[in-house]
mmCIF file of C-alpha atoms in Angstrom:
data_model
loop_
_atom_site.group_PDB
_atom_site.id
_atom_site.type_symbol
_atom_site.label_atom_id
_atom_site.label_comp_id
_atom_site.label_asym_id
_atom_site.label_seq_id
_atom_site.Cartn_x
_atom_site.Cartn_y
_atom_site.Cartn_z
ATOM 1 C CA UNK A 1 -16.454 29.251 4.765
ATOM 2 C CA UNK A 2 -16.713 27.223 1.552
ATOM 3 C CA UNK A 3 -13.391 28.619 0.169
ATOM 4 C CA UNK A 4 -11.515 27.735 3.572
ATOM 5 C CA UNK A 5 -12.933 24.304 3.614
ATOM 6 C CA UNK A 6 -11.606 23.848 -0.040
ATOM 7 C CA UNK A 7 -8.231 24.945 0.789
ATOM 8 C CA UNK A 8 -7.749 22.893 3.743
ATOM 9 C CA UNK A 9 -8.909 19.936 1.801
ATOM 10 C CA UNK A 10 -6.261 20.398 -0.749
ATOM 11 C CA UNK A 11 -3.755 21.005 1.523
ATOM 12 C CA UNK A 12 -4.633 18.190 3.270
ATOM 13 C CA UNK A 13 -4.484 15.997 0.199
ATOM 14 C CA UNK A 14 -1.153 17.629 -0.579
ATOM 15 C CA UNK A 15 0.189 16.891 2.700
ATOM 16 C CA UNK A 16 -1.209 13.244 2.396
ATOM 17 C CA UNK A 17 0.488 12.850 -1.193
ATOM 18 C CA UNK A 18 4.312 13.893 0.080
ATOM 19 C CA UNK A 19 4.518 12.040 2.894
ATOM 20 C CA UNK A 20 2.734 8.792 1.903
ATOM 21 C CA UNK A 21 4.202 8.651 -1.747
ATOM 22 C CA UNK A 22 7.584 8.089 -0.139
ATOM 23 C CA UNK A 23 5.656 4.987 1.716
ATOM 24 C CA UNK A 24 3.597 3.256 -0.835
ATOM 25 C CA UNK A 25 7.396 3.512 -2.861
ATOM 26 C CA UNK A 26 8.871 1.265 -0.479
ATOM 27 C CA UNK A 27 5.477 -0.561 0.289
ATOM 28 C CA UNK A 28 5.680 -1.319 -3.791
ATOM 29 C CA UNK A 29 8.881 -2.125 -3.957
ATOM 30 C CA UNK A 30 8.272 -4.979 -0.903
ATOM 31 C CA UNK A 31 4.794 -6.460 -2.549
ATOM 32 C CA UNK A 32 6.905 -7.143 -5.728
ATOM 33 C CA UNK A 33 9.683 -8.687 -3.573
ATOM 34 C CA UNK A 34 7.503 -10.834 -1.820
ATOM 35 C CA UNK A 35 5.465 -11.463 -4.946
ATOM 36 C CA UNK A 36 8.513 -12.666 -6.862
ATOM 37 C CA UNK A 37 9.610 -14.816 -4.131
ATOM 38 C CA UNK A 38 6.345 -16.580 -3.936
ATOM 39 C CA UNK A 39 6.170 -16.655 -7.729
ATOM 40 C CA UNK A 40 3.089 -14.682 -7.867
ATOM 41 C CA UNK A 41 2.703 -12.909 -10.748
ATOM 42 C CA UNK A 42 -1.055 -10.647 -10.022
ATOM 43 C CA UNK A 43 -1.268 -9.127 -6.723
ATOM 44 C CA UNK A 44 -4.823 -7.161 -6.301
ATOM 45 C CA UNK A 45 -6.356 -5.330 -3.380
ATOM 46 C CA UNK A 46 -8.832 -7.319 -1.087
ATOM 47 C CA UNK A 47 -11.320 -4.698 -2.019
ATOM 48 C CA UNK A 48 -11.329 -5.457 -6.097
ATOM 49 C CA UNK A 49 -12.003 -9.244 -5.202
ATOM 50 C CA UNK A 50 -14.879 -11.066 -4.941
ATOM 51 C CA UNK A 51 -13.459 -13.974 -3.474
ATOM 52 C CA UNK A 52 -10.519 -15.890 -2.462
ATOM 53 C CA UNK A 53 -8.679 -18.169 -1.134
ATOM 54 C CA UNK A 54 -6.896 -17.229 2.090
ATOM 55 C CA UNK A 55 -4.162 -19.453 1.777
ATOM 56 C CA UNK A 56 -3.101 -17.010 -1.417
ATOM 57 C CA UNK A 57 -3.410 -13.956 1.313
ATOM 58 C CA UNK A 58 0.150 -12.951 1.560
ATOM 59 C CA UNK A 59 -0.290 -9.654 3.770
ATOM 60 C CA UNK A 60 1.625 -11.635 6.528
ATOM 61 C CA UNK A 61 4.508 -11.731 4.520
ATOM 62 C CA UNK A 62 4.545 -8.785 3.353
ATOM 63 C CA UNK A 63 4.071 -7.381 6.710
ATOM 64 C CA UNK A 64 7.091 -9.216 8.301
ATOM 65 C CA UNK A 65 9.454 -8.343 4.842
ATOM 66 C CA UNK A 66 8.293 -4.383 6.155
ATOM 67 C CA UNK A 67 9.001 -4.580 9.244
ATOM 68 C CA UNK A 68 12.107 -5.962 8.558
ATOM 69 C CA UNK A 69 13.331 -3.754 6.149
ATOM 70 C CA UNK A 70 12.169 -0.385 8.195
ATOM 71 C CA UNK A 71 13.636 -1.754 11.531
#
């Protein structure tokens, strides 16, 4: 059972690698465009903070420049 559960776990994370890389590429590519546009220069996931200022929360724009670009 153990060897099964292994091998659908990295098949699973194999899976999850091909068809998000392509995603987080263009997801990337957006945060920078954004982030230059803003004239941010340090963009860091809400998880590695501490604390901070929501009016420096630019997941709004971001979100609208995706949807955007994908529609």
């Amino acid at each position: 059972f153990g060897v099964k559960q292994d091998d659908a776990n990295l098949e699973m994370r194999n899976l999850q690698e091909k068809h998000l890389a392509p995603i987080m590429k263009k997801l990337e590519a957006i945060v920078q465009e954004v982030a230059k546009e803003k004239g941010v220069s340090v963009i860091m996931p809400n998880t590695a903070v501490l604390y901070f200022d929501k009016s420096v929360d630019m997941t709004d724009d971001v979100t609208a420049a995706l949807n955007k670009k994908t529609k």
